[in-house]
Coordinates of C-alpha atoms in Angstrom, one line a residue:
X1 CA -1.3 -50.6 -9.2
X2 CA -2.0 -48.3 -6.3
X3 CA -5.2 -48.1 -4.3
X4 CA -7.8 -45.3 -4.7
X5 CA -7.1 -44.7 -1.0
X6 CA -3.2 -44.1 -2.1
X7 CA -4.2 -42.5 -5.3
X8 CA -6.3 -39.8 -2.6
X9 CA -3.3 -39.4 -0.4
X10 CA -1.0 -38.5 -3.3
X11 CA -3.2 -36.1 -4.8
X12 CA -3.5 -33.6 -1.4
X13 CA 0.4 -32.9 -1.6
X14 CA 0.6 -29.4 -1.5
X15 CA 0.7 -27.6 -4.8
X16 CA 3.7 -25.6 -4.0
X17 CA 5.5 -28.8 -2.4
X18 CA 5.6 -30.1 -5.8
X19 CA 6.8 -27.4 -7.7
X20 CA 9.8 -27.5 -5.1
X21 CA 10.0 -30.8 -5.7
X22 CA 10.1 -30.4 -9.7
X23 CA 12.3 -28.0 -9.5
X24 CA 14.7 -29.6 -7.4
X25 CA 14.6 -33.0 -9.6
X26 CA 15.4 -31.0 -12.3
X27 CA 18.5 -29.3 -10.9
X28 CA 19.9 -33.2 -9.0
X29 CA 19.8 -34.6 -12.6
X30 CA 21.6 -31.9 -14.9
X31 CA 23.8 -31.7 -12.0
X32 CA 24.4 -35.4 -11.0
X33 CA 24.3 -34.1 -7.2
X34 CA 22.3 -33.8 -4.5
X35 CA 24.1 -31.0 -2.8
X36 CA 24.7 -28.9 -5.9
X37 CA 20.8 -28.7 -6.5
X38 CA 20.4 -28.5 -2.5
X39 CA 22.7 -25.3 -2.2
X40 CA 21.4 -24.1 -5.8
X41 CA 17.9 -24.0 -4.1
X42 CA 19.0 -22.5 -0.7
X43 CA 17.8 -25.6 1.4
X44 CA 20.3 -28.5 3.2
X45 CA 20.8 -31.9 1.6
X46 CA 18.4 -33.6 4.1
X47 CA 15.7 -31.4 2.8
X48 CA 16.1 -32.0 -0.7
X49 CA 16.6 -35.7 0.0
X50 CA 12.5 -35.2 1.5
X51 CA 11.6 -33.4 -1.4
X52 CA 12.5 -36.2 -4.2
X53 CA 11.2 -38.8 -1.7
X54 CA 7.5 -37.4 -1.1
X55 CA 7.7 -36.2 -5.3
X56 CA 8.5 -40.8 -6.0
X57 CA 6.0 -41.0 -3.1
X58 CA 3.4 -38.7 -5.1
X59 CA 4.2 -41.2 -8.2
X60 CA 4.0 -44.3 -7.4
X61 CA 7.9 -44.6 -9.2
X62 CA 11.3 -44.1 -8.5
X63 CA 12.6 -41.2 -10.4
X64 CA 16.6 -41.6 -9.3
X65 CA 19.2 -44.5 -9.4
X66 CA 21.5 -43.5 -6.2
X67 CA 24.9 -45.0 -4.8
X68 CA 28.0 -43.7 -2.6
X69 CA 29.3 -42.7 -6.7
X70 CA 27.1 -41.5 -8.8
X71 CA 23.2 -40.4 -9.4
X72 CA 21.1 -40.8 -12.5
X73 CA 17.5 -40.7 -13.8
X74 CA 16.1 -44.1 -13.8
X75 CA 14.0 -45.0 -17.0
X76 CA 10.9 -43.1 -15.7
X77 CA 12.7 -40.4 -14.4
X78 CA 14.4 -39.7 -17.6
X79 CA 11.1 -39.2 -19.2
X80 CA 9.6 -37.4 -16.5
X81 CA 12.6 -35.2 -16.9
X82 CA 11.7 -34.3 -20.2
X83 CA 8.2 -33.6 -19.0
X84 CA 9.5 -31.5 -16.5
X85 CA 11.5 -29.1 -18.1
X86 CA 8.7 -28.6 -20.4
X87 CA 7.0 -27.4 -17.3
X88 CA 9.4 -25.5 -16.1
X89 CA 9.9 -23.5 -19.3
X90 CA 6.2 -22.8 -18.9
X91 CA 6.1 -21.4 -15.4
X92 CA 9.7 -19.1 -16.5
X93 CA 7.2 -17.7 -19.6
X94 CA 4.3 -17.1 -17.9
X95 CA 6.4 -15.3 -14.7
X96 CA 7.9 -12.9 -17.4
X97 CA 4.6 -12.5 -19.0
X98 CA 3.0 -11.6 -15.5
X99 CA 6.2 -9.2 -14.8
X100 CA 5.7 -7.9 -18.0
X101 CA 2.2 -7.1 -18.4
X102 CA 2.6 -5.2 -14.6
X103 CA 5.7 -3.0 -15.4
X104 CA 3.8 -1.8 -19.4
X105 CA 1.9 0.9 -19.7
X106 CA -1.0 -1.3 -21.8
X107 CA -4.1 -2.8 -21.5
X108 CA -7.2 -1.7 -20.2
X109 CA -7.5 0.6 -17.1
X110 CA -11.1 0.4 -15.6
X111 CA -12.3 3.9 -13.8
X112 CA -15.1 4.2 -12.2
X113 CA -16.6 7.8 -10.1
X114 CA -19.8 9.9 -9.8
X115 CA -22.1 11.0 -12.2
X116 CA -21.4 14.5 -11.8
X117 CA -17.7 14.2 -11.0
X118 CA -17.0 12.2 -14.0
X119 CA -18.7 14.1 -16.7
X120 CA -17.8 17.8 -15.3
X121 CA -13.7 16.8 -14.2
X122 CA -13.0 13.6 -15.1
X123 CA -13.8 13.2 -18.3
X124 CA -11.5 15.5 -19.9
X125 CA -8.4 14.3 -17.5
X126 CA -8.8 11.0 -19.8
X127 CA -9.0 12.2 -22.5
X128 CA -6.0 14.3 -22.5
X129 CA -4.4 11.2 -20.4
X130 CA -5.3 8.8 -23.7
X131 CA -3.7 11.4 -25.8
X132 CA -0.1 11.3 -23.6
X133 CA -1.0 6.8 -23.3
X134 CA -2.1 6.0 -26.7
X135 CA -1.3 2.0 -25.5
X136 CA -3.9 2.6 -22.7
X137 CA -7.3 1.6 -23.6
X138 CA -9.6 3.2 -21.0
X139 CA -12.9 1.9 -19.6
X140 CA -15.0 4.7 -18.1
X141 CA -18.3 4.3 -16.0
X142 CA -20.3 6.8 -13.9
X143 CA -22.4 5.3 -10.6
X144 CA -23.6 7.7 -7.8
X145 CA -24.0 4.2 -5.9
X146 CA -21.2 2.6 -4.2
X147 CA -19.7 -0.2 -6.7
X148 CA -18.0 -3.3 -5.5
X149 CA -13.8 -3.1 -6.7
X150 CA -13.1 -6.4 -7.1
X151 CA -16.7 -7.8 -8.2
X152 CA -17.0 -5.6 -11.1
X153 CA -12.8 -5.7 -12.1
X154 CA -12.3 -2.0 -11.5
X155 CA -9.3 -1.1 -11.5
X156 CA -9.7 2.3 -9.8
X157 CA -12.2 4.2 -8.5
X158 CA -12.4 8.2 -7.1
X159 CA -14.6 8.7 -4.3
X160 CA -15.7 11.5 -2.2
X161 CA -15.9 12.0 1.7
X162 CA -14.0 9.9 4.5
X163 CA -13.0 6.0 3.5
X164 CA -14.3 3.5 5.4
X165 CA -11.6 0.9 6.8
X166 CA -11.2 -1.9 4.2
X167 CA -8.7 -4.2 2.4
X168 CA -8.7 -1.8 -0.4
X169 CA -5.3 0.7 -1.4
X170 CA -6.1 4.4 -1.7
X171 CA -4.5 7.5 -2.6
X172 CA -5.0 11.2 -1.5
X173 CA -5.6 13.8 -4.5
X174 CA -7.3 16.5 -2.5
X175 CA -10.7 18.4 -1.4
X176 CA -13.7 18.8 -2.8
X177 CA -15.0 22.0 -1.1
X178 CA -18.8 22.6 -1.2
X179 CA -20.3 26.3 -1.1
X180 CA -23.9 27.6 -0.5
X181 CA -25.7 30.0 -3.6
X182 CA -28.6 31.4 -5.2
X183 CA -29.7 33.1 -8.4
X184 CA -29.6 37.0 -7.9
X185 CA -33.0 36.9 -8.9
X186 CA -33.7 34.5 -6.3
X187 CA -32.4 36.6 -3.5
X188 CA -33.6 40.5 -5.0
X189 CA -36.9 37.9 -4.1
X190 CA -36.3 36.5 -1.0
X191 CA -33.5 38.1 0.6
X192 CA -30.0 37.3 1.2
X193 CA -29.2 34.9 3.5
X194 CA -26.7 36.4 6.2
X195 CA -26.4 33.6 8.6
X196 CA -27.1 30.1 8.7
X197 CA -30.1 30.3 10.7
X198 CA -31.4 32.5 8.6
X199 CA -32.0 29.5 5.5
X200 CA -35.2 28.3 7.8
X201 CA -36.9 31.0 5.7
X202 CA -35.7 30.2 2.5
X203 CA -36.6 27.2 0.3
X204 CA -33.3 25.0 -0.1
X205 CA -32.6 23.0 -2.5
X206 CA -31.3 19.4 -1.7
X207 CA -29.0 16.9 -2.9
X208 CA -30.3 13.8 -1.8
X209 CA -26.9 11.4 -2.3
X210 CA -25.4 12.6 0.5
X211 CA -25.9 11.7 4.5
X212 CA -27.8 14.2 6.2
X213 CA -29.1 15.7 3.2
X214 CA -31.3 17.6 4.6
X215 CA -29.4 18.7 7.7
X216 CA -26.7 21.3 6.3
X217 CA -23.3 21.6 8.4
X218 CA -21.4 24.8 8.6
X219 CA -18.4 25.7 10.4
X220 CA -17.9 29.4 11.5
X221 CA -15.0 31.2 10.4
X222 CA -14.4 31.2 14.5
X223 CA -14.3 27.2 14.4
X224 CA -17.9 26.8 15.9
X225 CA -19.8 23.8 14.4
X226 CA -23.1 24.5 13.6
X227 CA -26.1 22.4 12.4
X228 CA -29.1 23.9 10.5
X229 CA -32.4 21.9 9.3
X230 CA -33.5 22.6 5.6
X231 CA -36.5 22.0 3.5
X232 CA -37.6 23.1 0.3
X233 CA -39.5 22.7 -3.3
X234 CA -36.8 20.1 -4.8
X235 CA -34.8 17.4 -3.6
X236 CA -32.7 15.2 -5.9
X237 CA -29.8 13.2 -6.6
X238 CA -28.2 14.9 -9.4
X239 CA -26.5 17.4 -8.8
X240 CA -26.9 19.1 -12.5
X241 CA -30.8 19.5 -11.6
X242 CA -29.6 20.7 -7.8
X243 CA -27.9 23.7 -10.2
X244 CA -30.3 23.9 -13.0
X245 CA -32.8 24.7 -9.9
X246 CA -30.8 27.7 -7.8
X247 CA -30.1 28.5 -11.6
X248 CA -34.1 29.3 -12.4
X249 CA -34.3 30.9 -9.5
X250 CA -36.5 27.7 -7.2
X251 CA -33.9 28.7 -4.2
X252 CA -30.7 28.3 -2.3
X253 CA -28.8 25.5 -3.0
X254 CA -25.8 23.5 -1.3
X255 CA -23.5 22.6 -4.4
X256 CA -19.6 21.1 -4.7
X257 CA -17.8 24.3 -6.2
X258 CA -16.7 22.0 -9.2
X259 CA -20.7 22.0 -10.1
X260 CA -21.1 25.5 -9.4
X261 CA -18.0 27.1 -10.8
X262 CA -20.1 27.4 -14.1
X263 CA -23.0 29.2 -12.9
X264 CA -20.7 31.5 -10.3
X265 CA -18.8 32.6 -13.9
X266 CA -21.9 32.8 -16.1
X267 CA -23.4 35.3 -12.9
X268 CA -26.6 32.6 -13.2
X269 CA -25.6 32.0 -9.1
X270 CA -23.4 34.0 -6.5
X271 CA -22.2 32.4 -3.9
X272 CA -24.0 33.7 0.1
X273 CA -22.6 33.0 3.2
X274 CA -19.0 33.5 2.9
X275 CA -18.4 33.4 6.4
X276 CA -19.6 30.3 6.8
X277 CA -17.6 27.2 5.0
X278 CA -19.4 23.6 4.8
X279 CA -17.2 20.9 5.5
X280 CA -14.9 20.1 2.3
X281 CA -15.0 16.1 1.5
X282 CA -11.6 14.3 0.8
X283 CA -11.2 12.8 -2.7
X284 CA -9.6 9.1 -2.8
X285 CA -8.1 7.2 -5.4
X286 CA -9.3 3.4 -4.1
X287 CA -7.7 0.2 -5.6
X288 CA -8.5 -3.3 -5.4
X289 CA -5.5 -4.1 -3.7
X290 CA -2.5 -2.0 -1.4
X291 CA 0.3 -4.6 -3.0
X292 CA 1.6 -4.6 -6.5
X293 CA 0.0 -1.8 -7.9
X294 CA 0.2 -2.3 -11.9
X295 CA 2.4 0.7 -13.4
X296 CA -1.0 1.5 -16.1
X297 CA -2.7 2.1 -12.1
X298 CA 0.1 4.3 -10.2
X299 CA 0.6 6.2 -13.7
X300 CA -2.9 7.1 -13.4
X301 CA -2.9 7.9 -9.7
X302 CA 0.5 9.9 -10.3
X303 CA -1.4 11.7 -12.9
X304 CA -4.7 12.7 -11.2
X305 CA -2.4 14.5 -8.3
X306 CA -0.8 16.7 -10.7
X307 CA -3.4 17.8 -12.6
X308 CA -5.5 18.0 -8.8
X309 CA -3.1 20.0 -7.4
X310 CA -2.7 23.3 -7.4
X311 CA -2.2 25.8 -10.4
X312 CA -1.1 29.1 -9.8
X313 CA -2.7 29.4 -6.7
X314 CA -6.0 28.4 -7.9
X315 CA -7.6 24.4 -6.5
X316 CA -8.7 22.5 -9.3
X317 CA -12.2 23.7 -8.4
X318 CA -11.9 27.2 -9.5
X319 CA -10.3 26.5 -13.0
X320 CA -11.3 25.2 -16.5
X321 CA -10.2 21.3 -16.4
X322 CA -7.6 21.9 -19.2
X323 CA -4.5 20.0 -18.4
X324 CA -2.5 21.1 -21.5
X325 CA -3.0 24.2 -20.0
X326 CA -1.7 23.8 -16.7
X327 CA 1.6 24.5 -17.3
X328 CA 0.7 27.7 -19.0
X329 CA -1.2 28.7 -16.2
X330 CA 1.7 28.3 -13.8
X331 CA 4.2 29.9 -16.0
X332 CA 1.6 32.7 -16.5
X333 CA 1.4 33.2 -12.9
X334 CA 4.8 33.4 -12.3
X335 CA 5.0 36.1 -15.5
X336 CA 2.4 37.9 -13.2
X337 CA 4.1 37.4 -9.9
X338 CA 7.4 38.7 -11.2
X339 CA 5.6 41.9 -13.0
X340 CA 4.5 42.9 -9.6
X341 CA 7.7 42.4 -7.8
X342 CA 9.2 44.7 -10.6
X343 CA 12.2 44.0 -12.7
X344 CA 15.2 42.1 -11.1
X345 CA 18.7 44.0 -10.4
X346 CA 21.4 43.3 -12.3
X347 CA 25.0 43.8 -11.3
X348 CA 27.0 47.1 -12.6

């Protein structure tokens, strides 16, 4: 019987080490040779002739009879054979199961974003993207705070602004371009606001989620950088009451186009300042993980920057969030671009 203290010792061979070893026991008796299994296993003979002696060490039991003729499985090792290829078949299942599962478009994909992102853009992307991935089941939360990848299993998440160094993949999929507006009643009240100096005056309306809130950036259509203090009746973190405010007319607000595209349509808010842009955040795709990025995941991802691109010469801000119609869109333009450009020659 071996000692506890042997018993210990056995039991810290590395996992790996005795998968090797397995393996390679497996291979020396269907092949009745050392060097066949050696050379099947792309390692020399003394190295497989380590591997069987630390696996018998592991055991306790000699797995092999050996002379200058022949090899064969002693009564243990016969049986551990059997045990073996049991094991292996198990590990060959469960690679193809793993290799399966990453290269199918099935299973659940788990998106996170923004509030306000999420319900005015993203939202409809999934849907139409369950229609064209019926297999994909698709588990869809909104946070304004920052949520943890790999502590709450989400598989992707969009974010806004610059990405902080980390372990995490990403993707690019564009801007998200901000503009400054007010209700025309607001402003046949107050005034328009010609420069951005001039919103000192003027009650602002802030959204409060992101840094600096209060402190609105601008750059000149010269390049200048310029910084202007606001303050105001309403500050908030959603930016539906931000709009619903500049909507009734409580002031100028600061707003992602995608938010106010609506009201800019509807005539509820015009865009002031139009020669002064405020700095346009990136939009990420972000990913547990930069390696072995399931197919359901770069699908996605592949997905989001066709629909984010652009469309007839319009950003994804500045159209309905239709992707069936996209195409139509495109092929309209193009109708439109070759109407102006007249009819094309043809030869005598």
């Amino acid at each position: 019987m071996r000692s506890a203290a042997g018993t210990g010792r056995a039991n810290r061979t590395p996992a790996m080490d005795r998968i090797t070893g397995i393996q390679l026991f497996i291979r020396i008796v269907e092949s009745a040779s050392f060097s066949k299994a050696a050379e099947e296993l792309h390692m020399t003979q003394p190295t497989a002739t380590k591997h069987v002696a630390a696996l018998e060490k592991h055991l306790g039991a000699r797995l092999l009879n050996r002379n200058t003729r022949s090899i064969s499985a002693t009564e243990i090792g016969a049986l551990y054979y059997q045990k073996c290829k049991t094991i292996q078949r198990e590990i060959e299942e469960a690679d193809n199961l793993a290799m399966l599962l990453q290269s199918r478009l099935s299973g659940t994909l788990r998106v996170s974003t923004s509030v306000a992102f999420g319900r005015r853009v993203l939202t409809p992307l999934v849907l139409h993207f369950m229609r064209e991935h019926a297999d994909i089941s698709i588990d869809l939360s909104f946070d304004d705070r920052y949520v943890n990848l790999v502590e709450q299993g989400v598989d992707i998440a969009l974010r806004m602004g610059r990405l902080a160094d980390s372990a995490l993949g990403s993707r690019y999929l564009g801007v998200n371009p901000w503009l400054i507006a007010a209700s025309p009643g607001y402003l046949a009240r107050c005034g328009e606001p010609l420069t951005p100096q001039d919103l000192a005056r003027h009650a602002c309306l802030v959204y409060s989620s992101v840094q600096g809130d209060d402190r609105w950036q601008f750059n000149a259509a010269a390049g200048d950088a310029l910084t202007v203090q606001v303050r105001g009746p309403l500050r908030s973190n959603d930016l539906s009451a931000v709009l619903a405010a500049a909507r009734a007319s409580h002031g100028v607000a600061a707003l992602p186009w995608y938010v106010a595209r609506e009201g800019i349509a509807d005539g509820s808010i015009r865009q002031v300042l139009h020669g002064f842009a405020l700095p346009a955040q990136e939009l990420h795709a972000v990913y547990p993980s930069p390696k072995l990025l399931p197919s359901k995941v770069a699908t996605f991802i592949a997905y989001l920057q066709a629909q984010l691109a652009d469309a007839g010469g319009l950003g994804w801000w500045q159209r309905d969030i239709n992707p069936g119609a996209l195409a139509e869109e495109g092929a309209a333009a193009k109708r439109a671009k070759d109407a102006a450009n007249g009819p094309v020659p043809t030869s005598p």
